[in-house]
XYZ file of C-alpha atoms in Angstrom:
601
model
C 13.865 22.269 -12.154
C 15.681 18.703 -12.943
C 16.716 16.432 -10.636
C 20.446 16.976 -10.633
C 19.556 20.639 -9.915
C 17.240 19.748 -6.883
C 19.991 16.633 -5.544
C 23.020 19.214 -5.489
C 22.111 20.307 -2.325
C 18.528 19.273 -0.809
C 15.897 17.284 -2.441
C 13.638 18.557 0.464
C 13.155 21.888 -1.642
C 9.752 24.065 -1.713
C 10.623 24.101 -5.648
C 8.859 20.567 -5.677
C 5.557 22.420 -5.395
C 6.210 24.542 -8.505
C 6.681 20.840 -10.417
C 4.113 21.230 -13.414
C 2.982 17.543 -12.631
C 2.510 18.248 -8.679
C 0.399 21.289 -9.651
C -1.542 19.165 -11.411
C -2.178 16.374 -8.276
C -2.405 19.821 -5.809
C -5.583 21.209 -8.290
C -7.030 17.510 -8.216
C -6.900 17.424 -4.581
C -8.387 20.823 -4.154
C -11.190 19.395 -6.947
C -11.652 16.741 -5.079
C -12.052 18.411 -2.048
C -14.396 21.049 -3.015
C -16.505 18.130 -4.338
C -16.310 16.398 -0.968
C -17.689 19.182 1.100
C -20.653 19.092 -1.503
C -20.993 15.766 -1.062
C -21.074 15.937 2.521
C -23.177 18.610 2.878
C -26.133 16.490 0.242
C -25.133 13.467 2.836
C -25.716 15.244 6.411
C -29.222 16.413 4.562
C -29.985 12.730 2.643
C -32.589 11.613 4.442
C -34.421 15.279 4.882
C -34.121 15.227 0.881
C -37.876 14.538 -0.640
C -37.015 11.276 -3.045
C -37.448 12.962 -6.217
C -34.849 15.271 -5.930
C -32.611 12.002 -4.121
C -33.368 9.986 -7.308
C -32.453 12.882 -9.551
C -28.803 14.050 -7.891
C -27.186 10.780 -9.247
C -28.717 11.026 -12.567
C -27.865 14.842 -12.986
C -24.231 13.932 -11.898
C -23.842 10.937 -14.544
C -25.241 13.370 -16.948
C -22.861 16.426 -16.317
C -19.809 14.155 -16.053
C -20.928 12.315 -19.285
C -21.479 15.353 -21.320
C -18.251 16.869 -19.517
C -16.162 13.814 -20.905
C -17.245 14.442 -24.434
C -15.809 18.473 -24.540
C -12.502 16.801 -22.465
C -12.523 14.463 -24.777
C -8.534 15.116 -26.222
C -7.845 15.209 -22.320
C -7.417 11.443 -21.399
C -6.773 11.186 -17.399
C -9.864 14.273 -17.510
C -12.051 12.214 -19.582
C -11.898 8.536 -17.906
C -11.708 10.243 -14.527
C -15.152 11.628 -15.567
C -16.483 8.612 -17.010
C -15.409 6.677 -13.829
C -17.980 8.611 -12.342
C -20.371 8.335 -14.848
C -20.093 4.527 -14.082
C -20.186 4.892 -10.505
C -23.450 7.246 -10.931
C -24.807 4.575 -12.889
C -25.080 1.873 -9.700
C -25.929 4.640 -7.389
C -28.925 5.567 -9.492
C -30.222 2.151 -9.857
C -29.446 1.740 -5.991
C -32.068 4.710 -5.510
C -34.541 3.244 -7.933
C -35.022 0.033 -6.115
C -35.051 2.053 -2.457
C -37.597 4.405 -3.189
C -39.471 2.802 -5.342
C -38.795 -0.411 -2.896
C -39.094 -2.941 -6.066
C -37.963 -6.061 -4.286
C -35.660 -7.230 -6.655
C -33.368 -9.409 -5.638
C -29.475 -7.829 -5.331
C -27.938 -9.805 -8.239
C -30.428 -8.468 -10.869
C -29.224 -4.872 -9.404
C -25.378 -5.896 -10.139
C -26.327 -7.791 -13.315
C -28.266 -4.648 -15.018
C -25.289 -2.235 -14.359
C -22.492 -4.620 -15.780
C -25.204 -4.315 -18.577
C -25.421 -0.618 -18.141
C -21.564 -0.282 -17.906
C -20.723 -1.723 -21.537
C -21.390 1.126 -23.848
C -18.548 2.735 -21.633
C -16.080 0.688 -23.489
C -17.000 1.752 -26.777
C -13.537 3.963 -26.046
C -10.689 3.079 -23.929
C -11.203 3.865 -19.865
C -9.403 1.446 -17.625
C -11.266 2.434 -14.948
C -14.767 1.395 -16.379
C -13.360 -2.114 -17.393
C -12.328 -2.385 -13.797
C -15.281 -1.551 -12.224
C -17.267 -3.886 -15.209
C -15.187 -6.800 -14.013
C -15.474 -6.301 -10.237
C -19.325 -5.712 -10.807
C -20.185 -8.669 -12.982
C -17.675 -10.752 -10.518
C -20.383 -9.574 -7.652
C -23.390 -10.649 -9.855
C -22.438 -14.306 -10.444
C -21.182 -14.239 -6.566
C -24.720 -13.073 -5.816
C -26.737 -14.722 -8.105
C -25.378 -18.556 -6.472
C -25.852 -17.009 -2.752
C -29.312 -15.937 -3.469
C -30.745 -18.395 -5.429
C -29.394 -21.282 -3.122
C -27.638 -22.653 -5.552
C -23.791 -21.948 -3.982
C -24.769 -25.199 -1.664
C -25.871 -27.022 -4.029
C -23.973 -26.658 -7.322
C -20.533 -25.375 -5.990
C -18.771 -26.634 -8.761
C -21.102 -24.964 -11.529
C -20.326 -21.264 -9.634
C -16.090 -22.292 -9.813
C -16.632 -22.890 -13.583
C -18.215 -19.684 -13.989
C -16.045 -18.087 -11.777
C -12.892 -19.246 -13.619
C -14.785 -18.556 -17.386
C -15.948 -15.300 -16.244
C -11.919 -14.922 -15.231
C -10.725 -15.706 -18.059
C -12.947 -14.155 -20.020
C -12.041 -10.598 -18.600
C -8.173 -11.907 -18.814
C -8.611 -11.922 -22.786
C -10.213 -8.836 -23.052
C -7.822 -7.120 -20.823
C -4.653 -8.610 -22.577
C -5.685 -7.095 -25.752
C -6.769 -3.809 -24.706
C -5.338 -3.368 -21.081
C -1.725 -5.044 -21.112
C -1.331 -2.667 -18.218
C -3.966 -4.995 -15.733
C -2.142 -7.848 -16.279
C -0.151 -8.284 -13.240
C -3.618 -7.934 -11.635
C -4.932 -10.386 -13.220
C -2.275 -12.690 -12.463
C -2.650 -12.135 -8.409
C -6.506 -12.609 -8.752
C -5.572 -16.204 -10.840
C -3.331 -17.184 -8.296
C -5.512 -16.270 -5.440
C -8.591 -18.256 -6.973
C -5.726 -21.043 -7.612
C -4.815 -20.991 -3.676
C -7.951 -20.926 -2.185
C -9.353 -23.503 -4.509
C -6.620 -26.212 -3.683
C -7.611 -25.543 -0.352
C -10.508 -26.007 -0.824
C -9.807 -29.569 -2.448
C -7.766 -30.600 0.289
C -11.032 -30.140 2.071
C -13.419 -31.468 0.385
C -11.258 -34.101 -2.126
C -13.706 -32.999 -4.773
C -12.049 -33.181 -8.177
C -13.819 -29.579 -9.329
C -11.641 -27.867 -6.818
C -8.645 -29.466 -8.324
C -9.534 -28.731 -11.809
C -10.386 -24.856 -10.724
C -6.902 -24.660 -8.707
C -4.867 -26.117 -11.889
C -6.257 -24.865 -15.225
C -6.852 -21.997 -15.456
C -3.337 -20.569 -14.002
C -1.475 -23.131 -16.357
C -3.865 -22.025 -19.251
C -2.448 -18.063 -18.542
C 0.706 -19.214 -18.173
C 0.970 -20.715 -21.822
C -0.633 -17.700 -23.344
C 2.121 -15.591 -21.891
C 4.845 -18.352 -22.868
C 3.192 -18.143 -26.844
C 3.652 -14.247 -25.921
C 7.172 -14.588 -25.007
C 6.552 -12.952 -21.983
C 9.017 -15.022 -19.309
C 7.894 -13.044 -15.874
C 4.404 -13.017 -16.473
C 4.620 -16.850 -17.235
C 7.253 -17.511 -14.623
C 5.025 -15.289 -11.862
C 1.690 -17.813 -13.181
C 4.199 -20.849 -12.822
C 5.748 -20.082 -9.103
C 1.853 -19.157 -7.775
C 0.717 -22.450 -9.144
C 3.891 -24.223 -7.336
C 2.703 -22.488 -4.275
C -0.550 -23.657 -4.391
C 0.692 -27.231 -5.235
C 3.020 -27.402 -2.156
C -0.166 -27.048 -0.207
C -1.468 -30.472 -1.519
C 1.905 -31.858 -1.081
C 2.207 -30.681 2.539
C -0.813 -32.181 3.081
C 0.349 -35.658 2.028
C 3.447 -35.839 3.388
C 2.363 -34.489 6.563
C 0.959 -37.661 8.337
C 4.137 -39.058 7.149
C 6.458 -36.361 9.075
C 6.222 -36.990 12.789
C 5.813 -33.840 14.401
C 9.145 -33.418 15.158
C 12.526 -31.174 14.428
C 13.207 -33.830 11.705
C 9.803 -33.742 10.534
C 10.066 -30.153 9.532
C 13.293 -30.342 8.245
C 12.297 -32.499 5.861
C 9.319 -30.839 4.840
C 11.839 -27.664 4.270
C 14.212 -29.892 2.197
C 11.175 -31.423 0.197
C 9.425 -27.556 -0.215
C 12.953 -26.045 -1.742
C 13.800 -29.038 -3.651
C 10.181 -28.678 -5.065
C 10.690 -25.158 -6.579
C 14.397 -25.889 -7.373
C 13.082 -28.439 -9.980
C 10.844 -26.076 -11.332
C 13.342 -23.311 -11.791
C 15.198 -25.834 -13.269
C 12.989 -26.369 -15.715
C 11.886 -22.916 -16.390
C 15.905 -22.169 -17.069
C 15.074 -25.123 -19.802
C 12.139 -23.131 -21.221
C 13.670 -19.925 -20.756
C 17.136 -19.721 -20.871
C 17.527 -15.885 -22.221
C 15.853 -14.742 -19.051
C 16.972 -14.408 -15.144
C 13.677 -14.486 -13.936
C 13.854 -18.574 -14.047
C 15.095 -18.274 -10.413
C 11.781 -16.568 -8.659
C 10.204 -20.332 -7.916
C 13.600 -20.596 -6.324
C 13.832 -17.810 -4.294
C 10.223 -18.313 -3.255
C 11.127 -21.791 -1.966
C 13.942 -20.294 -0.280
C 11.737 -18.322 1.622
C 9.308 -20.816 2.272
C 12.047 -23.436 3.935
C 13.314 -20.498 5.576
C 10.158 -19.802 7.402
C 9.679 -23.489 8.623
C 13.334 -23.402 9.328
C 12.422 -20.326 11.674
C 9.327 -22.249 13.199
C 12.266 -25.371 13.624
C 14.443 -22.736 15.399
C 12.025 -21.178 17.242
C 9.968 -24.377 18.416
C 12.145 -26.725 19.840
C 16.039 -25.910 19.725
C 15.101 -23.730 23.012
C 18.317 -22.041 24.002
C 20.418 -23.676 21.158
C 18.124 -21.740 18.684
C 20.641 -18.562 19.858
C 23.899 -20.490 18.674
C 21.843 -21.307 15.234
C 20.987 -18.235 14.548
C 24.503 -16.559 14.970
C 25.488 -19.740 12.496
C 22.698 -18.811 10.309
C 23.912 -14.986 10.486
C 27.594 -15.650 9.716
C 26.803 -17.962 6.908
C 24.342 -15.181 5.426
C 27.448 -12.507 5.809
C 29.968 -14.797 3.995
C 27.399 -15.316 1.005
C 26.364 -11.669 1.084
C 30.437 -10.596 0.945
C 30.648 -13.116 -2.641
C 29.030 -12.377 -6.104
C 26.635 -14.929 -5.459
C 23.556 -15.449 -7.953
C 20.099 -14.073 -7.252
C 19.132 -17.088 -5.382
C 22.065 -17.346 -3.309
C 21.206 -13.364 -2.579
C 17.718 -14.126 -1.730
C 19.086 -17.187 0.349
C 21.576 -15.452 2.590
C 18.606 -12.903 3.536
C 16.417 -15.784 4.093
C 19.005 -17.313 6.283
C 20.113 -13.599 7.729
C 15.702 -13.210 9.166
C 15.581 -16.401 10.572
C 18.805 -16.673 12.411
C 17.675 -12.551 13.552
C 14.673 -13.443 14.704
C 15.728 -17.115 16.363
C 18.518 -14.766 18.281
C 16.053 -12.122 19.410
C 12.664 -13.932 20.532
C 15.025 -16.619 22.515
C 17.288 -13.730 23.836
C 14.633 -12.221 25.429
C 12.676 -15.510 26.470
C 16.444 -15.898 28.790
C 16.815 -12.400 29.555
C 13.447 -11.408 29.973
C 14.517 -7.701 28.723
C 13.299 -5.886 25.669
C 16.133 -3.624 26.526
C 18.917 -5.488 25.491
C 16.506 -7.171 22.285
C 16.722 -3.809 21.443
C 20.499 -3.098 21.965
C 20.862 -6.287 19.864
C 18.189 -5.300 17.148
C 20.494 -1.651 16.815
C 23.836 -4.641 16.038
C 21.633 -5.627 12.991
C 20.386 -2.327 11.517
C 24.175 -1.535 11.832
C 25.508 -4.564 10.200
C 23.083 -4.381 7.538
C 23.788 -1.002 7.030
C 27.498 -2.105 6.472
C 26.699 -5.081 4.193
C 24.595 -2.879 2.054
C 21.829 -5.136 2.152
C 18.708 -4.653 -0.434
C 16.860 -2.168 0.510
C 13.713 -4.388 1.502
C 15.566 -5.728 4.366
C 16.879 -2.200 5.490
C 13.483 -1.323 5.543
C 12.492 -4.190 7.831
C 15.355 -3.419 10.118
C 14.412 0.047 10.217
C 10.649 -1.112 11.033
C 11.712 -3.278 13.512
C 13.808 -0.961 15.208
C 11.456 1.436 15.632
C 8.902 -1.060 16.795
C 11.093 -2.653 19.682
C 11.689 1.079 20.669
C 8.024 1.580 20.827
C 7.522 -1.643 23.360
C 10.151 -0.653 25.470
C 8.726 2.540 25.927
C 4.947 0.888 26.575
C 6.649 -1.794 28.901
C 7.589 1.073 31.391
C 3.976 2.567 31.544
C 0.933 1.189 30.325
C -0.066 1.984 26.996
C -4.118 1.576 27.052
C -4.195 4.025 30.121
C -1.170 6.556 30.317
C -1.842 9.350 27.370
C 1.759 10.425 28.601
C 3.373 7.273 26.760
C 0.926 7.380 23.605
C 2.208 11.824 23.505
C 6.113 10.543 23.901
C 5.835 7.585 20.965
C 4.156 9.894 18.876
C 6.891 12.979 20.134
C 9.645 10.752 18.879
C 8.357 10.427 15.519
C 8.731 13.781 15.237
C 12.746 14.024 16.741
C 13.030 11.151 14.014
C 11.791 13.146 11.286
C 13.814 16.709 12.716
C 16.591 14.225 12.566
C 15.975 13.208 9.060
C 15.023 16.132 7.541
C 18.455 18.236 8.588
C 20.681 14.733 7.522
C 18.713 15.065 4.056
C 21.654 16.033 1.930
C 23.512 12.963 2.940
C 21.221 10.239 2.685
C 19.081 11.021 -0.035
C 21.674 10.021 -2.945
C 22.600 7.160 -0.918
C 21.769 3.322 -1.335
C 18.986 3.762 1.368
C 17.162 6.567 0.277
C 14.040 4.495 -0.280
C 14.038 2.508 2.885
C 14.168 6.127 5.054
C 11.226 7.441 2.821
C 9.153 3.990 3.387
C 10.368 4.256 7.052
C 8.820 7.547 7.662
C 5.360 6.788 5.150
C 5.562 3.529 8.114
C 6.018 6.503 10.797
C 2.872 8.602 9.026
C 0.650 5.202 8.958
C 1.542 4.545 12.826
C 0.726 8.330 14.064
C -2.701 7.935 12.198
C -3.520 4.700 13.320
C -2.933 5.683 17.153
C -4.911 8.671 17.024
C -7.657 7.396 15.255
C -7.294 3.859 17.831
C -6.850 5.980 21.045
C -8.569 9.156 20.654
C -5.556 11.493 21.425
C -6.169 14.083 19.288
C -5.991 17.724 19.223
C -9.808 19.357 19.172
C -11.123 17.061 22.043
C -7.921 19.167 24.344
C -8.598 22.894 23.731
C -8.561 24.113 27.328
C -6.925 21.514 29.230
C -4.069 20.909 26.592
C -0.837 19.715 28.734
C 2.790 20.135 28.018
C 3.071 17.211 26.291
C 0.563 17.536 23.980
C 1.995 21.350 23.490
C 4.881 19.196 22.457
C 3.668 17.006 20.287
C 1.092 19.191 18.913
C 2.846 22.750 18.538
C 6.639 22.654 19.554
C 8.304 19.625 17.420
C 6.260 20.358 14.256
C 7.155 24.198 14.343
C 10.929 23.063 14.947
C 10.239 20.925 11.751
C 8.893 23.776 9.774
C 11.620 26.120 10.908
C 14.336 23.089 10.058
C 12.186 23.100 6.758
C 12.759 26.817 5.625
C 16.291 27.359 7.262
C 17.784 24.376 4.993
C 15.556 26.398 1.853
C 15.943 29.631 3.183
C 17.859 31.187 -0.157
C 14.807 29.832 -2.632
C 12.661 31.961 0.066
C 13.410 34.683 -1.670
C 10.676 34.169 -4.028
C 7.865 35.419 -1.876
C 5.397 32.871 -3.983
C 7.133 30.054 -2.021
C 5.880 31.424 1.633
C 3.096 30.177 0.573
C 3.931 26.506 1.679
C 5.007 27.907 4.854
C 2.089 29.378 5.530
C 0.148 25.943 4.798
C 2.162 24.134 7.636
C 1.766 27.156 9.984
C -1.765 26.446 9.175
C -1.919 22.872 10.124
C 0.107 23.376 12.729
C -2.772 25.585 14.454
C -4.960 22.493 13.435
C -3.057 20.210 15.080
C -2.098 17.508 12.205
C 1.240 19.031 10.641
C 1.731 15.158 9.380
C -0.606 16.201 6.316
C 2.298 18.610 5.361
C 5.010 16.134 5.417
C 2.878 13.508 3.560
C 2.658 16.466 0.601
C 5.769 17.154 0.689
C 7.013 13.212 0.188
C 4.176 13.150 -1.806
C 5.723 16.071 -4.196
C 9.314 14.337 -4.079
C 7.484 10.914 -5.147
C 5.977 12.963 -8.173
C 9.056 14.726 -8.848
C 11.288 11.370 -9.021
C 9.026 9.448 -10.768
C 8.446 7.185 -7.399
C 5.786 5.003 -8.504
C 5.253 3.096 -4.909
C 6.131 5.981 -2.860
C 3.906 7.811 -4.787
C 0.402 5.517 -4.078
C 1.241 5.225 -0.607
C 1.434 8.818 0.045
C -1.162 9.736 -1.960
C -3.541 7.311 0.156
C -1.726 8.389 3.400
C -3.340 11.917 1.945
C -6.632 10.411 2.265
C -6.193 9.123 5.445
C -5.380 12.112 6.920
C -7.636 14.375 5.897
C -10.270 12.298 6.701
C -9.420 12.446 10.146
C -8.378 15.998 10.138
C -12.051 16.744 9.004
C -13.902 14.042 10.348
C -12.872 14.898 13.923
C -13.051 18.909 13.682
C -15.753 19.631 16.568
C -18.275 22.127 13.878
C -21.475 21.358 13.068
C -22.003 19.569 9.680
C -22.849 22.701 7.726
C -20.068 24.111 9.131
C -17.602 21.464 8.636
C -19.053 20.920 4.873
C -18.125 24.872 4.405
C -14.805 24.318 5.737
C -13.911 21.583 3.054
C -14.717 23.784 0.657
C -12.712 26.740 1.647
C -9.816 24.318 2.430
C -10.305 23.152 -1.543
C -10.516 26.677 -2.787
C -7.309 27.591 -0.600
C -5.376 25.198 -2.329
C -6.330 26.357 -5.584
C -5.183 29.796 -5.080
C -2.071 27.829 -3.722
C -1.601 26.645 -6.850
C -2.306 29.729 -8.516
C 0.296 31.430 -6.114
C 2.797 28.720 -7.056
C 2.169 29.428 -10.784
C 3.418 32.477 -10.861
C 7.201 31.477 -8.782
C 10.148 32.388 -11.963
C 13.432 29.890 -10.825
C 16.328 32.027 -11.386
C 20.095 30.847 -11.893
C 20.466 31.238 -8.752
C 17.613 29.106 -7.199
C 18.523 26.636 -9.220
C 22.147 26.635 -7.922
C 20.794 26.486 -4.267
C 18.234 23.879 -5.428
């Protein structure tokens, strides 16, 4: 199965399943789950648990999945997933040591003996030890200053071992895990930001020093490196957290005023346009010179907005449009990146002066909606990146959403909450049978991101409002039928009509059978998050592919979580549900792809 066999006609295809990599996440997930209903079940019994037998669970895990490592030793996700949990067995023992055996200790020396604890772990590579060894010994040194009352006092000693600490971790990891190192670089910039802010607090030269060196010191290890993003990423975060000490003193020179704020735009862009200039200096063989810039771009654009939005009043309308038109004619040239990221810049803020003010003289979301459809179609038509189709598409969808909670009232009328969620569903029917002709298109990953969005929104509002299946067995109304058995089956039946040919392998019911199943359950949405979940795998989808996975999570949390059983019960139910996707998988296994499925594919 290759992906110009699956794109020929449907990408949508129960085939996915029988991918040999989304077997593999389908028998981690029933692992995991199978594990989970142990867990739970030693949970709901904890505290009934005599504390022998509590100390001694954590301990026999670290010392299964430590001895397990060893035989999967030529397996490599197998053997630093297990050692993972050796090191998270190693905090929850010591956890258990000082709670039973109450030693009074104070939480830092807890935190400082498993960083100690975690070390012979990296004896072999395992990313996900050196992770957890950084994040733990960043707690300890946290800790130690809160609870020894020195964070008061000596602030300044805790930033310097904050920012050695840092960089010591950044050295290790840059010779042994290249792949953390755009991690690193958000957590330098982060302690960059929030220490400048700190010194335009305070005015305490230790703030300065903390905001300043330690980015510029990463930033000339990657230059020696010859690595221009990572540099060029250190360089614009360090601009950014500059421009927040010179906001600060040009800002009781700016009147507050429309003129004050255009000039603080002007001085903010011209800011990062010297230092892309320079960075085209220092690297000239590289495109990436022009990030500062398009980050300034942005910046101005936002206090641009704020300009528009603040005090233009009506004339904000007429400046958008401007802004808009100007943003089309750059958009129709072959501008350079910045003059890209500039026209969208210009394009949001003229979209959102036109819509808040529009509504402010209309006092309808109605026609900000009507107007909001005119962008999603002219974007369409321009082609935009597919960042900004996405936010059309989000906002879209969320100005249909108000309109619909402006006629009723959201908090009390369950009717509303059943007809947002109902039209998630039409949205999907609609995008599931259009498949074939947007799924080679420009936009393909906006729609998927729209409809992970769409997942993210149903979860949230049943988790939020407590409309949810279980709690309406025996007083279920018609439009919870709706939402709840009628759309989703339409789905499934849209599903297996577009497939219906590959259907012929009787392994492939299967999947079927699984949303028939959570259909009766009442959360369907877990079926369409594997099945994007499958594509993501499939295509190689790297983003895609997180977010679903932790939509996943999400879901069956609640799935489980809010099934009315009793805790054994429920705990029993886990594990059948983690056994049934093994045999699943086993099922799957055993599906032969003829000539013909793959024709059809």
């Amino acid at each position: 199965m290759h992906k110009t066999e699956l794109i020929r006609n449907n990408q949508f295809s129960p085939l996915l399943f029988c991918n040999v990599e989304v077997l593999r996440y389908l028998k981690i997930l029933g692992l995991a789950l199978i594990t989970v209903s142990l867990l739970y079940l030693m949970a709901a019994n904890w505290w009934m648990l005599p504390d022998p037998v509590q100390l001694a669970i954590p301990m026999l895990i670290l010392l299964c999945s430590a001895t397990a490592s060893i035989y999967f030793d030529q397996q490599e996700w197998v053997r630093q997933s297990l050692d993972t949990v050796s090191g998270l067995m190693l905090g929850l023992s010591l956890a258990m040591i000082g709670q039973i055996y109450q030693t009074g200790a104070d939480s830092y020396l807890l935190f400082l003996l498993w960083s100690a604890l975690l070390l012979p772990w990296l004896y072999r590579s395992n990313i996900g030890i050196f992770v957890m060894l950084c994040v733990v010994s960043q707690l300890t040194l946290y800790l130690y200053f809160k609870q020894s009352f020195w964070m008061g006092r000596a602030e300044g000693l805790y930033l310097l071992g904050l920012n050695l600490l840092t960089a010591l971790s950044f050295a290790y990891a840059m010779r042994y895990y290249a792949l953390l190192r755009f991690l690193f670089i958000a957590f330098v910039i982060v302690i960059s930001i929030s220490s400048m802010m700190q010194f335009i607090h305070h005015s305490k030269l230790i703030y300065l020093a903390s905001s300043i060196v330690l980015p510029t010191g990463a930033a000339f290890y990657f230059y020696r490196k010859h690595q221009a993003l990572e540099a060029i990423l250190l360089i614009a975060g360090l601009a950014a957290s500059v421009s927040l000490w010179v906001f600060e003193l040009v800002e009781n020179q700016l009147t507050n005023s429309a003129t004050g704020l255009f000039v603080l735009a002007v001085l903010i862009f011209g800011w990062f346009a010297l230092i892309s200039f320079a960075l085209n200096r220092i690297f000239p063989q590289t495109k990436f010179s022009v990030i500062p810039l398009a980050l300034g771009a942005w910046i101005s654009g936002i206090i641009l907005a704020v300009l528009l939005l603040t005090y233009w009043e009506a004339f904000s309308i007429l400046m958008g449009i401007i802004f808009i038109g100007i943003a089309w004619k750059l958009l129709g040239q072959q501008a350079s990146v910045f003059m890209h990221q500039f026209a969208y810049c210009l394009w949001i803020c003229g979209q959102a002066a036109v819509l808040i003010h529009t509504e402010l003289l209309t006092d309808s979301m109605v026609v900000v909606w009507l107007l909001q459809l005119l962008m999603l179609g002219l974007t369409t038509i321009k082609r935009m990146h597919w960042s900004i189709l996405t936010l059309q598409l989000l906002m879209t969808h969320a100005l249909a959403i108000v309109v619909l909670v402006l006629e009723n009232s959201f908090k009390h009328d369950d009717m509303v909450i059943s007809i947002i969620l109902s039209l998630n569903y039409v949205i999907f029917i609609g995008i599931f049978l259009t498949a074939r002709y947007w799924q080679s298109s420009h936009y393909q990953k906006s729609i998927f991101l729209w409809m992970i969005a769409m997942l993210t929104g149903s979860a949230v509002v049943q988790a939020v409002t407590g409309l949810e299946h279980w709690h309406s067995i025996g007083q279920i109304s018609f439009d919870q039928v709706l939402l709840f058995y009628i759309l989703p089956s339409l789905l499934l039946f849209s599903f297996i009509w577009q497939n219906w040919q590959q259907f012929s392998e009787k392994w492939l019911w299967l999947i079927p059978v699984l949303g028939l199943l959570l259909i009766l359950l009442g959360y369907f949405e877990i079926f369409i998050i594997m099945l994007l979940m499958a594509w993501a795998v499939v295509y190689q989808q790297r983003l895609m592919q997180a977010l679903s996975i932790l939509l996943l999570i999400f879901w069956l949390w609640m799935l489980y979580y809010n099934l009315g059983l009793s805790f054994l019960v429920k705990s029993l139910t886990i594990f059948i549900s983690g056994l049934m996707v093994w045999c699943m998988v086993y099922g799957l296994k055993q599906v032969r792809i003829r000539p013909g499925q793959e024709e059809t594919a």
